[in-house]
Amino acid sequence: MLTNAVPTTLGPVIGAEQGHVRAFKGVPFATARRFAKATPPAAWAEPRRCMEYGAYAPQPGHLDQPEEACLSLNIWSPVGADRPLPVLFFIHGGAFVTGGGADYDGAFLAAHGPAVIVTINYRLGPLGFLQLHRHGLGEANNLALQDTLAALDWVHGNIANFGGDPDQVTLSGQSAGASMVIALATLPQAKDKFIRALALSAPGRNIMSAGHADEVARRVLDELGLARDPGAIASMPLPKLFAAVERVGRRLADETVSGTVFGPVLDGTVVPREPRDVFADGTLRDIPLWLGSCRDEMVMFLKSTPPAAMIRTTERQVRARFGDAGWDRLLASYRNTARADEDAYEALLSDAFWHRPTADLARLHAAAGGAVWLSRFDHRPALEPFLSQGPTHGADNACLWAHLPDFVDRPILKRKGGPMTPADIEVATRFQTSLLRFVTSGAPDVVEAWPRFEPDNEPLAIFGQPFHIVPFNEGVRSRVWAELLVQSNAPQDAAIA
């Protein structure tokens, strides 16, 4: 059934009613030429049918997608709400090179909030993250982040017409999307356009230096033979461009400490300050923050073929900070305390790259007076790849977007959904309820069940069977980390990962 036309600043749109929810898919919020800043698309007068997802951002496996038409968003809004509803603004992950809003159907969350759910597309890979402004292409800096800002601006200006409250927006994202959330939250351009933030599985390094981004761009131009004619990259066929980026990425993983190819960049313009410094100085103390991760984050990356570059670079970074003796001492402590089903090497890397830097960000926000909650997802969903790999990267995301009692299909990732077990349903229900409570009230649970992360009290909520709370920083492993950090004069875990 079609909805009535809903006005927007660009023109009216028509969606489809799905039970108790209205869905508007593929709504354009911007358009962009390659390596140029996004601008508003041409307005339209006749109602535009928005019932199918828009084009994916070009990415490996989908390089035939139209570049200029990939900037769209999707909205799910409950039918018959009697008040403006809180809004969840979700930024997808995918290592900054894959993914899209079409992998996240928000109908179930919208109906059970009730809330308005928004998922977005932004430019990926070299089209969104290659920094070319110092090579003669003046606007080519942090384009993906600017795309996301344009989507947030669109939501702020239009979401009231879809039943949403523009003054009750929660920024949220997973993996690469979580890095985008952390950067976006600190930008002056986003001020007063959101009131709380949720970041799931944010990588340890949430920001890239301008120098490293310039090095990536230089290497890509050299790989394409364009050092003397960088402007020609604007017309380079996408398969050739993405193939060159992949080759450069493999070499960077072997030759540099970071190994990172893409991500938000501390460019001094779009991103004027290191995000962690903004959290630390109390600028965001009025923004409630939920930071989450999965217990076995690194398993997926260890089991990839070949193992992901972050495996080598994370070990390299820990060894660079603590020396080989420090690495050996850490690994020994993990082996001596490993669960029967635990890979000690993976657990060490997960702590170094994911868990400890996330907790460090929580400490910065809490010390500055901000409300922050820390969680870990320990449940193994009965869905591949988690059924065979455990609660690895994305396990929480699979349960968050499930339409109970079923996991949903992920068309871009080419992952099928399927029926959930009673355990899946129990954990997913708690996780979704916590998220919707956070979106609605700014706190993910009642205080007694899940207290805030404080400077003198560091509770970690475990989403498993049962849901429970443990102290984050205790045990043999934490003591070894603390002693090595003191010996190396490292003020933050973020400096390691």
Tab-separated table of C-alpha atoms in Angstrom:
chain	number	residue	atom	x	y	z
A	1	MET	CA	0.000	0.000	0.000
A	2	LEU	CA	1.342	3.426	-0.942
A	3	THR	CA	1.712	6.206	1.622
A	4	ASN	CA	0.456	9.716	1.151
A	5	ALA	CA	3.017	12.097	-0.328
A	6	VAL	CA	5.360	13.546	2.299
A	7	PRO	CA	6.915	16.954	1.588
A	8	THR	CA	10.689	17.455	1.788
A	9	THR	CA	12.907	20.419	1.001
A	10	LEU	CA	13.658	18.833	-2.399
A	11	GLY	CA	10.193	17.620	-3.332
A	12	PRO	CA	7.429	15.255	-2.172
A	13	VAL	CA	8.100	11.518	-1.720
A	14	ILE	CA	5.842	8.479	-1.580
A	15	GLY	CA	6.724	5.331	0.337
A	16	ALA	CA	5.068	2.028	1.143
A	17	GLU	CA	3.214	0.888	4.238
A	18	GLN	CA	4.589	-2.336	5.725
A	19	GLY	CA	2.136	-3.330	8.431
A	20	HIS	CA	2.393	-0.669	11.124
A	21	VAL	CA	5.411	1.044	9.565
A	22	ARG	CA	5.872	3.385	6.618
A	23	ALA	CA	9.074	2.812	4.623
A	24	PHE	CA	10.709	5.371	2.340
A	25	LYS	CA	13.731	3.914	0.539
A	26	GLY	CA	16.310	5.450	-1.739
A	27	VAL	CA	15.447	9.050	-0.840
A	28	PRO	CA	18.178	11.232	-2.406
A	29	PHE	CA	19.797	13.690	-0.024
A	30	ALA	CA	22.755	14.758	-2.214
A	31	THR	CA	24.613	14.177	-5.441
A	32	ALA	CA	28.315	14.421	-6.166
A	33	ARG	CA	30.802	14.376	-8.986
A	34	ARG	CA	33.861	12.219	-8.408
A	35	PHE	CA	36.197	13.757	-5.820
A	36	ALA	CA	33.912	16.769	-5.369
A	37	LYS	CA	31.904	17.797	-2.347
A	38	ALA	CA	28.309	16.616	-2.280
A	39	THR	CA	25.645	19.143	-3.235
A	40	PRO	CA	21.825	19.021	-3.125
A	41	PRO	CA	20.292	17.136	-6.067
A	42	ALA	CA	17.897	18.786	-8.467
A	43	ALA	CA	14.517	19.377	-6.861
A	44	TRP	CA	11.371	17.704	-8.187
A	45	ALA	CA	7.722	18.784	-8.251
A	46	GLU	CA	5.797	15.542	-8.795
A	47	PRO	CA	5.748	13.010	-5.917
A	48	ARG	CA	8.758	10.711	-6.178
A	49	ARG	CA	8.247	6.996	-5.533
A	50	CYS	CA	10.746	5.868	-2.902
A	51	MET	CA	9.984	2.185	-2.454
A	52	GLU	CA	13.261	0.579	-3.558
A	53	TYR	CA	16.732	0.999	-2.132
A	54	GLY	CA	18.929	3.426	-4.018
A	55	ALA	CA	22.125	2.549	-5.846
A	56	TYR	CA	24.948	1.200	-3.685
A	57	ALA	CA	28.042	3.312	-3.372
A	58	PRO	CA	30.551	1.797	-5.850
A	59	GLN	CA	32.551	-0.920	-4.079
A	60	PRO	CA	34.226	-4.233	-4.867
A	61	GLY	CA	31.590	-6.444	-6.475
A	62	HIS	CA	29.386	-3.455	-7.276
A	63	LEU	CA	31.575	-1.213	-9.426
A	64	ASP	CA	28.789	-0.778	-11.960
A	65	GLN	CA	26.784	1.435	-9.606
A	66	PRO	CA	26.251	5.088	-10.683
A	67	GLU	CA	28.630	7.262	-8.690
A	68	GLU	CA	26.578	10.440	-8.655
A	69	ALA	CA	23.354	8.721	-7.557
A	70	CYS	CA	24.567	6.718	-4.576
A	71	LEU	CA	23.864	9.333	-1.890
A	72	SER	CA	20.464	8.301	-0.600
A	73	LEU	CA	18.895	7.352	2.700
A	74	ASN	CA	16.093	5.123	3.979
A	75	ILE	CA	13.442	5.945	6.576
A	76	TRP	CA	11.131	3.706	8.618
A	77	SER	CA	8.430	5.477	10.610
A	78	PRO	CA	5.587	4.001	12.698
A	79	VAL	CA	2.076	4.645	11.457
A	80	GLY	CA	-0.223	6.684	13.657
A	81	ALA	CA	2.264	8.080	16.186
A	82	ASP	CA	0.656	10.733	18.369
A	83	ARG	CA	3.878	12.653	19.060
A	84	PRO	CA	7.229	13.366	17.389
A	85	LEU	CA	9.393	10.270	17.831
A	86	PRO	CA	13.110	9.936	18.619
A	87	VAL	CA	15.339	9.241	15.623
A	88	LEU	CA	18.103	6.640	15.175
A	89	PHE	CA	20.551	7.802	12.490
A	90	PHE	CA	22.668	4.762	11.524
A	91	ILE	CA	25.996	4.771	9.643
A	92	HIS	CA	26.908	1.360	8.223
A	93	GLY	CA	30.303	-0.302	8.488
A	94	GLY	CA	32.398	-2.227	5.990
A	95	ALA	CA	36.054	-1.222	6.504
A	96	PHE	CA	35.320	2.060	4.686
A	97	VAL	CA	35.150	0.167	1.380
A	98	THR	CA	31.936	-1.890	1.392
A	99	GLY	CA	28.355	-1.824	2.663
A	100	GLY	CA	25.261	0.323	2.418
A	101	GLY	CA	22.022	1.260	4.110
A	102	ALA	CA	20.188	-1.486	2.210
A	103	ASP	CA	21.691	-4.108	4.547
A	104	TYR	CA	19.742	-2.699	7.505
A	105	ASP	CA	15.956	-2.949	7.453
A	106	GLY	CA	14.727	-0.714	10.259
A	107	ALA	CA	11.043	-1.711	10.197
A	108	PHE	CA	11.213	-3.925	13.307
A	109	LEU	CA	13.073	-1.357	15.422
A	110	ALA	CA	10.778	1.430	14.240
A	111	ALA	CA	7.657	-0.485	15.265
A	112	HIS	CA	9.030	-1.549	18.632
A	113	GLY	CA	10.566	1.790	19.627
A	114	PRO	CA	8.472	3.410	18.608
A	115	ALA	CA	11.141	5.411	16.810
A	116	VAL	CA	12.055	6.701	13.377
A	117	ILE	CA	14.979	4.749	11.904
A	118	VAL	CA	17.272	6.215	9.231
A	119	THR	CA	20.056	4.384	7.380
A	120	ILE	CA	22.300	6.117	4.881
A	121	ASN	CA	24.736	5.578	2.036
A	122	TYR	CA	28.014	7.460	1.769
A	123	ARG	CA	30.872	7.236	-0.713
A	124	LEU	CA	33.306	4.395	-0.067
A	125	GLY	CA	36.915	3.443	-0.752
A	126	PRO	CA	38.912	5.910	-2.826
A	127	LEU	CA	35.771	7.799	-3.853
A	128	GLY	CA	34.996	8.731	-0.262
A	129	PHE	CA	38.328	8.656	1.531
A	130	LEU	CA	41.232	9.283	-0.848
A	131	GLN	CA	42.707	12.669	0.160
A	132	LEU	CA	43.681	14.427	-3.055
A	133	HIS	CA	43.339	18.093	-2.088
A	134	ARG	CA	47.116	18.439	-1.826
A	135	HIS	CA	47.488	17.030	-5.308
A	136	GLY	CA	45.485	19.670	-7.144
A	137	LEU	CA	41.926	18.468	-6.448
A	138	GLY	CA	40.892	21.073	-3.916
A	139	GLU	CA	37.689	19.637	-2.478
A	140	ALA	CA	38.837	16.055	-2.082
A	141	ASN	CA	39.161	15.807	1.693
A	142	ASN	CA	37.015	13.735	4.044
A	143	LEU	CA	34.343	13.428	1.378
A	144	ALA	CA	32.609	10.461	3.024
A	145	LEU	CA	32.381	12.374	6.279
A	146	GLN	CA	30.998	15.372	4.395
A	147	ASP	CA	28.441	13.053	2.745
A	148	THR	CA	27.378	11.929	6.207
A	149	LEU	CA	27.103	15.523	7.385
A	150	ALA	CA	24.877	16.263	4.363
A	151	ALA	CA	22.626	13.325	5.325
A	152	LEU	CA	22.465	14.548	8.925
A	153	ASP	CA	21.561	18.036	7.687
A	154	TRP	CA	18.796	16.539	5.522
A	155	VAL	CA	17.414	14.605	8.493
A	156	HIS	CA	17.525	17.680	10.714
A	157	GLY	CA	15.585	19.675	8.123
A	158	ASN	CA	13.069	17.031	7.021
A	159	ILE	CA	12.546	14.276	9.556
A	160	ALA	CA	9.672	16.075	11.302
A	161	ASN	CA	7.566	15.460	8.196
A	162	PHE	CA	8.104	11.700	8.700
A	163	GLY	CA	7.077	11.755	12.369
A	164	GLY	CA	10.576	12.215	13.782
A	165	ASP	CA	11.810	14.747	16.316
A	166	PRO	CA	14.827	16.632	14.871
A	167	ASP	CA	15.859	17.520	18.431
A	168	GLN	CA	16.011	13.838	19.490
A	169	VAL	CA	18.538	12.345	17.042
A	170	THR	CA	20.938	9.582	18.113
A	171	LEU	CA	24.059	9.134	15.994
A	172	SER	CA	24.882	5.446	15.684
A	173	GLY	CA	27.168	3.214	13.675
A	174	GLN	CA	29.049	-0.060	13.647
A	175	SER	CA	32.713	-0.775	12.784
A	176	ALA	CA	33.787	1.808	10.183
A	177	GLY	CA	30.447	3.487	10.841
A	178	ALA	CA	31.362	3.715	14.529
A	179	SER	CA	34.583	5.523	13.599
A	180	MET	CA	32.469	7.894	11.542
A	181	VAL	CA	30.184	8.479	14.544
A	182	ILE	CA	33.099	9.311	16.842
A	183	ALA	CA	34.545	11.766	14.327
A	184	LEU	CA	31.176	13.226	13.329
A	185	ALA	CA	30.122	13.807	16.931
A	186	THR	CA	33.090	16.124	17.509
A	187	LEU	CA	32.593	18.340	14.458
A	188	PRO	CA	31.344	21.925	14.850
A	189	GLN	CA	29.178	21.319	11.746
A	190	ALA	CA	27.194	18.643	13.627
A	191	LYS	CA	26.592	20.664	16.784
A	192	ASP	CA	22.953	20.731	17.924
A	193	LYS	CA	21.935	18.148	15.290
A	194	PHE	CA	22.158	15.135	17.632
A	195	ILE	CA	21.823	14.568	21.372
A	196	ARG	CA	23.411	11.151	21.989
A	197	ALA	CA	25.784	8.713	20.288
A	198	LEU	CA	26.244	4.933	19.977
A	199	ALA	CA	29.410	3.367	18.543
A	200	LEU	CA	29.656	-0.424	18.147
A	201	SER	CA	33.052	-1.990	17.412
A	202	ALA	CA	34.903	1.216	16.700
A	203	PRO	CA	38.496	0.425	15.618
A	204	GLY	CA	41.264	1.451	18.000
A	205	ARG	CA	42.422	4.226	15.731
A	206	ASN	CA	39.417	6.409	14.989
A	207	ILE	CA	41.299	9.037	13.029
A	208	MET	CA	44.103	9.059	10.456
A	209	SER	CA	46.880	11.632	10.334
A	210	ALA	CA	46.996	14.018	7.399
A	211	GLY	CA	50.549	12.898	6.658
A	212	HIS	CA	49.569	9.240	6.364
A	213	ALA	CA	46.539	10.108	4.226
A	214	ASP	CA	48.828	12.078	1.899
A	215	GLU	CA	51.155	9.083	1.691
A	216	VAL	CA	48.255	6.819	0.712
A	217	ALA	CA	47.191	9.281	-1.995
A	218	ARG	CA	50.748	9.583	-3.323
A	219	ARG	CA	51.117	5.817	-3.526
A	220	VAL	CA	47.790	5.410	-5.322
A	221	LEU	CA	48.712	8.086	-7.872
A	222	ASP	CA	52.109	6.446	-8.404
A	223	GLU	CA	50.472	3.035	-8.790
A	224	LEU	CA	48.223	4.475	-11.498
A	225	GLY	CA	51.106	6.295	-13.189
A	226	LEU	CA	49.499	9.657	-12.499
A	227	ALA	CA	52.130	11.373	-10.356
A	228	ARG	CA	52.497	14.112	-12.979
A	229	ASP	CA	48.830	14.225	-13.953
A	230	PRO	CA	46.788	13.638	-10.799
A	231	GLY	CA	43.681	15.207	-12.322
A	232	ALA	CA	43.333	12.215	-14.646
A	233	ILE	CA	42.212	10.120	-11.672
A	234	ALA	CA	38.804	11.809	-11.965
A	235	SER	CA	38.122	9.868	-15.170
A	236	MET	CA	39.917	6.641	-14.256
A	237	PRO	CA	37.717	3.531	-14.779
A	238	LEU	CA	36.559	2.307	-11.405
A	239	PRO	CA	37.898	-1.272	-11.748
A	240	LYS	CA	41.379	0.095	-12.424
A	241	LEU	CA	41.147	2.608	-9.561
A	242	PHE	CA	39.926	0.078	-6.993
A	243	ALA	CA	42.490	-2.529	-8.104
A	244	ALA	CA	45.310	-0.011	-7.631
A	245	VAL	CA	44.014	0.845	-4.155
A	246	GLU	CA	43.953	-2.830	-3.210
A	247	ARG	CA	47.577	-3.294	-4.287
A	248	VAL	CA	48.664	-0.197	-2.366
A	249	GLY	CA	46.797	-1.434	0.709
A	250	ARG	CA	48.633	-4.756	0.690
A	251	ARG	CA	51.996	-3.001	0.541
A	252	LEU	CA	51.095	-0.517	3.262
A	253	ALA	CA	50.230	-3.385	5.582
A	254	ASP	CA	53.714	-4.800	5.104
A	255	GLU	CA	55.700	-1.568	5.113
A	256	THR	CA	54.137	0.806	7.633
A	257	VAL	CA	53.289	0.685	11.320
A	258	SER	CA	49.712	1.776	10.708
A	259	GLY	CA	48.791	-0.239	7.628
A	260	THR	CA	45.588	1.809	7.386
A	261	VAL	CA	44.358	2.885	3.978
A	262	PHE	CA	41.106	4.733	4.637
A	263	GLY	CA	39.162	6.430	7.391
A	264	PRO	CA	38.327	9.893	8.708
A	265	VAL	CA	41.375	12.166	8.490
A	266	LEU	CA	42.587	14.868	10.845
A	267	ASP	CA	42.829	17.380	7.999
A	268	GLY	CA	42.497	20.576	10.038
A	269	THR	CA	39.476	21.670	8.000
A	270	VAL	CA	36.580	19.220	8.022
A	271	VAL	CA	38.066	17.521	11.100
A	272	PRO	CA	39.876	20.322	12.927
A	273	ARG	CA	40.801	18.418	16.098
A	274	GLU	CA	41.683	14.911	17.232
A	275	PRO	CA	38.285	13.475	18.282
A	276	ARG	CA	39.615	11.998	21.516
A	277	ASP	CA	40.829	15.443	22.559
A	278	VAL	CA	37.331	16.820	22.040
A	279	PHE	CA	35.855	14.113	24.262
A	280	ALA	CA	38.592	14.664	26.833
A	281	ASP	CA	38.117	18.433	27.186
A	282	GLY	CA	34.424	18.106	28.021
A	283	THR	CA	33.044	19.672	24.846
A	284	LEU	CA	30.674	16.697	24.550
A	285	ARG	CA	29.966	16.166	28.250
A	286	ASP	CA	26.237	16.694	27.629
A	287	ILE	CA	26.132	13.894	25.016
A	288	PRO	CA	25.302	10.436	26.453
A	289	LEU	CA	27.584	7.843	24.868
A	290	TRP	CA	27.296	4.055	24.530
A	291	LEU	CA	30.417	2.207	23.393
A	292	GLY	CA	30.208	-1.507	22.560
A	293	SER	CA	32.321	-4.317	21.145
A	294	CYS	CA	32.149	-8.072	20.556
A	295	ARG	CA	34.112	-10.517	22.678
A	296	ASP	CA	36.048	-12.221	19.859
A	297	GLU	CA	36.352	-9.285	17.440
A	298	MET	CA	39.512	-10.508	15.725
A	299	VAL	CA	38.440	-14.083	14.918
A	300	MET	CA	36.799	-13.024	11.652
A	301	PHE	CA	39.940	-11.216	10.551
A	302	LEU	CA	42.246	-14.062	11.550
A	303	LYS	CA	40.150	-16.522	9.561
A	304	SER	CA	39.994	-14.383	6.413
A	305	THR	CA	42.153	-15.500	3.470
A	306	PRO	CA	44.747	-14.116	3.720
A	307	PRO	CA	44.435	-12.901	7.319
A	308	ALA	CA	43.467	-9.243	7.443
A	309	ALA	CA	46.236	-6.655	7.460
A	310	MET	CA	45.153	-5.399	10.886
A	311	ILE	CA	46.441	-8.660	12.401
A	312	ARG	CA	50.030	-7.900	11.436
A	313	THR	CA	49.801	-4.193	12.119
A	314	THR	CA	48.258	-4.628	15.576
A	315	GLU	CA	50.988	-7.032	16.680
A	316	ARG	CA	53.580	-4.700	15.179
A	317	GLN	CA	52.175	-1.743	17.131
A	318	VAL	CA	52.175	-3.617	20.445
A	319	ARG	CA	55.749	-4.789	19.892
A	320	ALA	CA	56.791	-1.247	18.939
A	321	ARG	CA	55.338	0.102	22.182
A	322	PHE	CA	56.436	-2.592	24.636
A	323	GLY	CA	59.291	-4.352	22.865
A	324	ASP	CA	59.487	-8.051	22.065
A	325	ALA	CA	59.828	-8.914	25.753
A	326	GLY	CA	56.667	-6.984	26.570
A	327	TRP	CA	54.788	-8.726	23.767
A	328	ASP	CA	55.968	-12.129	24.996
A	329	ARG	CA	54.915	-11.299	28.539
A	330	LEU	CA	51.456	-10.222	27.393
A	331	LEU	CA	50.960	-13.293	25.235
A	332	ALA	CA	52.065	-15.563	28.077
A	333	SER	CA	49.512	-13.975	30.409
A	334	TYR	CA	46.755	-14.596	27.850
A	335	ARG	CA	47.800	-18.197	27.330
A	336	ASN	CA	47.903	-18.844	31.065
A	337	THR	CA	44.385	-17.477	31.542
A	338	ALA	CA	42.711	-18.616	28.306
A	339	ARG	CA	39.293	-20.230	28.338
A	340	ALA	CA	39.109	-23.743	26.915
A	341	ASP	CA	37.611	-22.387	23.681
A	342	GLU	CA	39.735	-19.238	23.496
A	343	ASP	CA	42.581	-18.425	21.117
A	344	ALA	CA	45.005	-16.459	23.330
A	345	TYR	CA	46.607	-14.692	20.364
A	346	GLU	CA	43.221	-13.552	19.064
A	347	ALA	CA	42.143	-12.400	22.517
A	348	LEU	CA	45.279	-10.292	22.908
A	349	LEU	CA	44.761	-8.666	19.514
A	350	SER	CA	41.071	-8.042	20.234
A	351	ASP	CA	42.001	-6.271	23.452
A	352	ALA	CA	44.741	-4.242	21.793
A	353	PHE	CA	42.778	-3.114	18.748
A	354	TRP	CA	39.200	-2.972	20.027
A	355	HIS	CA	38.424	-3.391	23.714
A	356	ARG	CA	41.103	-1.356	25.454
A	357	PRO	CA	40.977	1.691	23.156
A	358	THR	CA	37.184	1.673	23.485
A	359	ALA	CA	37.447	1.642	27.276
A	360	ASP	CA	40.003	4.426	27.089
A	361	LEU	CA	37.557	6.622	25.164
A	362	ALA	CA	34.932	5.828	27.807
A	363	ARG	CA	37.396	6.973	30.493
A	364	LEU	CA	38.026	10.252	28.693
A	365	HIS	CA	34.314	10.994	28.378
A	366	ALA	CA	33.552	9.976	31.972
A	367	ALA	CA	36.449	11.997	33.379
A	368	ALA	CA	35.150	15.062	31.519
A	369	GLY	CA	31.741	14.664	33.144
A	370	GLY	CA	29.957	12.798	30.355
A	371	ALA	CA	27.523	9.910	30.802
A	372	VAL	CA	28.948	6.779	29.173
A	373	TRP	CA	28.101	3.078	29.150
A	374	LEU	CA	30.422	0.255	28.041
A	375	SER	CA	29.256	-3.136	26.739
A	376	ARG	CA	30.596	-6.362	25.270
A	377	PHE	CA	28.599	-8.839	23.204
A	378	ASP	CA	29.451	-12.400	24.258
A	379	HIS	CA	26.601	-14.291	22.577
A	380	ARG	CA	27.240	-16.567	19.585
A	381	PRO	CA	24.346	-16.074	17.124
A	382	ALA	CA	23.108	-19.221	15.359
A	383	LEU	CA	23.974	-17.667	12.014
A	384	GLU	CA	27.111	-17.839	9.913
A	385	PRO	CA	29.815	-16.711	10.226
A	386	PHE	CA	29.117	-16.481	13.962
A	387	LEU	CA	27.935	-20.063	14.341
A	388	SER	CA	31.430	-21.267	13.424
A	389	GLN	CA	33.461	-18.260	14.606
A	390	GLY	CA	31.711	-17.236	17.807
A	391	PRO	CA	30.842	-13.675	18.891
A	392	THR	CA	33.201	-12.082	16.418
A	393	HIS	CA	32.990	-8.740	14.645
A	394	GLY	CA	29.371	-7.933	13.752
A	395	ALA	CA	27.655	-10.460	16.029
A	396	ASP	CA	25.927	-7.660	17.930
A	397	ASN	CA	24.888	-5.994	14.677
A	398	ALA	CA	23.223	-9.181	13.426
A	399	CYS	CA	21.065	-9.301	16.553
A	400	LEU	CA	20.405	-5.568	16.636
A	401	TRP	CA	18.783	-5.551	13.174
A	402	ALA	CA	17.010	-8.922	13.489
A	403	HIS	CA	13.268	-9.066	12.924
A	404	LEU	CA	12.512	-11.398	15.810
A	405	PRO	CA	12.191	-14.366	15.540
A	406	ASP	CA	14.374	-14.199	12.398
A	407	PHE	CA	17.715	-12.814	11.333
A	408	VAL	CA	17.367	-10.649	8.222
A	409	ASP	CA	19.068	-11.050	4.858
A	410	ARG	CA	22.043	-8.792	4.150
A	411	PRO	CA	21.913	-8.306	0.354
A	412	ILE	CA	25.124	-6.303	-0.036
A	413	LEU	CA	27.163	-8.638	2.174
A	414	LYS	CA	25.433	-11.591	0.476
A	415	ARG	CA	24.538	-13.089	3.860
A	416	LYS	CA	21.276	-14.947	4.283
A	417	GLY	CA	19.154	-14.558	7.380
A	418	GLY	CA	17.226	-17.357	9.041
A	419	PRO	CA	15.372	-18.481	12.158
A	420	MET	CA	16.739	-17.555	15.565
A	421	THR	CA	17.163	-19.897	18.495
A	422	PRO	CA	15.510	-19.135	21.854
A	423	ALA	CA	18.920	-17.955	23.100
A	424	ASP	CA	19.303	-15.641	20.095
A	425	ILE	CA	15.864	-14.180	20.764
A	426	GLU	CA	16.553	-13.668	24.467
A	427	VAL	CA	19.856	-11.835	23.902
A	428	ALA	CA	18.625	-9.893	20.868
A	429	THR	CA	15.529	-8.755	22.754
A	430	ARG	CA	17.675	-7.379	25.567
A	431	PHE	CA	20.059	-5.726	23.111
A	432	GLN	CA	17.299	-4.120	21.053
A	433	THR	CA	15.436	-3.010	24.167
A	434	SER	CA	18.591	-1.370	25.512
A	435	LEU	CA	19.200	0.404	22.223
A	436	LEU	CA	15.652	1.691	21.972
A	437	ARG	CA	15.714	2.813	25.596
A	438	PHE	CA	18.961	4.676	24.877
A	439	VAL	CA	17.456	6.320	21.782
A	440	THR	CA	14.378	7.316	23.768
A	441	SER	CA	15.833	8.313	27.137
A	442	GLY	CA	19.615	8.628	26.818
A	443	ALA	CA	20.316	5.625	29.080
A	444	PRO	CA	20.452	2.004	27.831
A	445	ASP	CA	19.085	0.410	31.006
A	446	VAL	CA	17.858	1.086	34.503
A	447	VAL	CA	20.672	2.221	36.772
A	448	GLU	CA	20.604	-0.843	39.011
A	449	ALA	CA	20.983	-3.256	36.089
A	450	TRP	CA	23.654	-1.353	34.144
A	451	PRO	CA	25.395	1.533	35.913
A	452	ARG	CA	27.357	4.218	34.122
A	453	PHE	CA	31.090	3.903	33.475
A	454	GLU	CA	32.744	6.196	36.027
A	455	PRO	CA	36.342	7.232	36.769
A	456	ASP	CA	36.315	5.167	39.981
A	457	ASN	CA	33.942	2.422	38.817
A	458	GLU	CA	34.246	0.743	35.401
A	459	PRO	CA	31.291	-1.614	34.854
A	460	LEU	CA	31.168	-3.621	31.627
A	461	ALA	CA	27.760	-4.931	30.552
A	462	ILE	CA	27.931	-8.434	29.052
A	463	PHE	CA	25.215	-9.295	26.556
A	464	GLY	CA	25.002	-13.055	26.924
A	465	GLN	CA	23.049	-15.600	28.881
A	466	PRO	CA	22.367	-14.123	31.299
A	467	PHE	CA	22.931	-10.401	30.878
A	468	HIS	CA	25.351	-9.409	33.644
A	469	ILE	CA	27.875	-6.798	34.757
A	470	VAL	CA	31.592	-7.353	35.390
A	471	PRO	CA	34.412	-4.928	36.222
A	472	PHE	CA	36.264	-4.004	33.046
A	473	ASN	CA	39.772	-3.565	34.362
A	474	GLU	CA	40.620	-6.460	36.629
A	475	GLY	CA	42.455	-9.769	36.453
A	476	VAL	CA	45.936	-10.887	35.419
A	477	ARG	CA	45.706	-9.584	31.871
A	478	SER	CA	44.732	-6.087	32.929
A	479	ARG	CA	47.531	-5.982	35.498
A	480	VAL	CA	50.112	-6.887	32.866
A	481	TRP	CA	48.780	-4.209	30.506
A	482	ALA	CA	48.886	-1.634	33.300
A	483	GLU	CA	52.463	-2.487	34.263
A	484	LEU	CA	53.666	-2.359	30.663
A	485	LEU	CA	51.925	0.968	30.075
A	486	VAL	CA	53.623	2.456	33.120
A	487	GLN	CA	57.012	1.121	32.026
A	488	SER	CA	56.581	2.548	28.524
A	489	ASN	CA	55.178	5.875	29.808
A	490	ALA	CA	52.136	5.368	27.541
A	491	PRO	CA	49.314	7.596	28.832
A	492	GLN	CA	46.537	5.922	26.814
A	493	ASP	CA	45.742	2.518	25.398
A	494	ALA	CA	44.771	4.349	22.195
A	495	ALA	CA	48.454	5.022	21.609
A	496	ILE	CA	49.016	1.305	21.206
A	497	ALA	CA	46.275	0.384	18.769
